[in-house]
């Protein structure tokens, strides 16, 4: 099963995951990071600003999980813009090495295959950062997504559009379609790190970690992965039945073992 780490707050989660990423980059300077957008991963990127100082990031590569279809890449809420603003610029990464699915309508029919080919050419993702939606999605794999799915176009649920309306002037501006790495794509990454904070994510986290394996709850796909780490605050952990066991396990973890 996934390793569950319950931390005090989002900042502590960010620091923990950032440490793991810095060790990865030191070990492998051209590491391939799987980058997530949304509010959840921001503490990781913030912690990396400090923790990566003085480390060579010139060869680091990255692949974003998803993008809206039809959005102008220059729109401040396109995931291309978000990744540039939150990750590439503050961490000093080489923008030519950071990829985001191409949501342009003109090329959308082969954009998924192109993205899969680019990830494969890079040798796959070393560490994939994930958030989870209140409906259990990871990436933009909405309920019903096949565990074997590859990068492709999906229709966003109304719940996801409402959740993301805060980033736009109005819900009418939230695109209806996205291009997202599939669950099958995500499962090929060598290490999955799923983060979640707040009471609003508690049910999705419990379902993903302890619920049945079902495409109805796409986050449950992490149960199929040999190396998945779930980092949550107390509120997001509040519905986990084995919370005490997870705390005990982490407290007694051998010092040589990372997350
Ligand atoms: P959030 O979104 O981090 O903005 O809550 C998570 C997700 O939808 O995957």
Short mmCIF file of N, CA and C in Angstrom, two decimals, residues 68 159-172 174:
data_model
loop_
_atom_site.label_atom_id
_atom_site.label_comp_id
_atom_site.label_asym_id
_atom_site.label_seq_id
_atom_site.Cartn_x
_atom_site.Cartn_y
_atom_site.Cartn_z
N UNK A 68 -5.52 22.86 -19.91
CA UNK A 68 -6.86 23.08 -20.46
C UNK A 68 -6.80 23.07 -21.99
N UNK A 159 -18.14 19.65 -10.95
CA UNK A 159 -17.52 19.88 -9.64
C UNK A 159 -16.09 20.43 -9.79
N UNK A 160 -15.35 19.86 -10.72
CA UNK A 160 -13.98 20.36 -10.94
C UNK A 160 -14.02 21.78 -11.47
N UNK A 161 -14.95 22.07 -12.38
CA UNK A 161 -15.04 23.44 -12.91
C UNK A 161 -15.38 24.41 -11.78
N UNK A 162 -16.27 23.99 -10.88
CA UNK A 162 -16.60 24.86 -9.73
C UNK A 162 -15.38 25.03 -8.82
N UNK A 163 -14.67 23.92 -8.56
CA UNK A 163 -13.48 23.99 -7.70
C UNK A 163 -12.44 24.95 -8.28
N UNK A 164 -12.33 24.97 -9.61
CA UNK A 164 -11.29 25.78 -10.25
C UNK A 164 -11.76 27.17 -10.64
N UNK A 165 -13.05 27.45 -10.42
CA UNK A 165 -13.59 28.77 -10.80
C UNK A 165 -12.88 29.89 -10.04
N UNK A 166 -12.31 29.57 -8.86
CA UNK A 166 -11.62 30.60 -8.08
C UNK A 166 -10.43 31.19 -8.82
N UNK A 167 -9.91 30.48 -9.79
CA UNK A 167 -8.75 30.98 -10.55
C UNK A 167 -9.17 31.86 -11.73
N UNK A 168 -10.47 31.89 -12.02
CA UNK A 168 -10.95 32.62 -13.19
C UNK A 168 -11.93 33.72 -12.75
N UNK A 169 -12.25 34.65 -13.67
CA UNK A 169 -13.19 35.73 -13.34
C UNK A 169 -14.57 35.16 -13.03
N UNK A 170 -14.96 34.13 -13.78
CA UNK A 170 -16.27 33.53 -13.56
C UNK A 170 -16.22 32.07 -13.99
N UNK A 171 -17.17 31.28 -13.50
CA UNK A 171 -17.16 29.86 -13.85
C UNK A 171 -17.33 29.66 -15.36
N UNK A 172 -17.97 30.64 -16.01
CA UNK A 172 -18.15 30.52 -17.47
C UNK A 172 -16.82 30.54 -18.21
N UNK A 174 -14.13 28.95 -17.14
CA UNK A 174 -13.36 27.71 -16.90
C UNK A 174 -13.59 26.78 -18.09
#
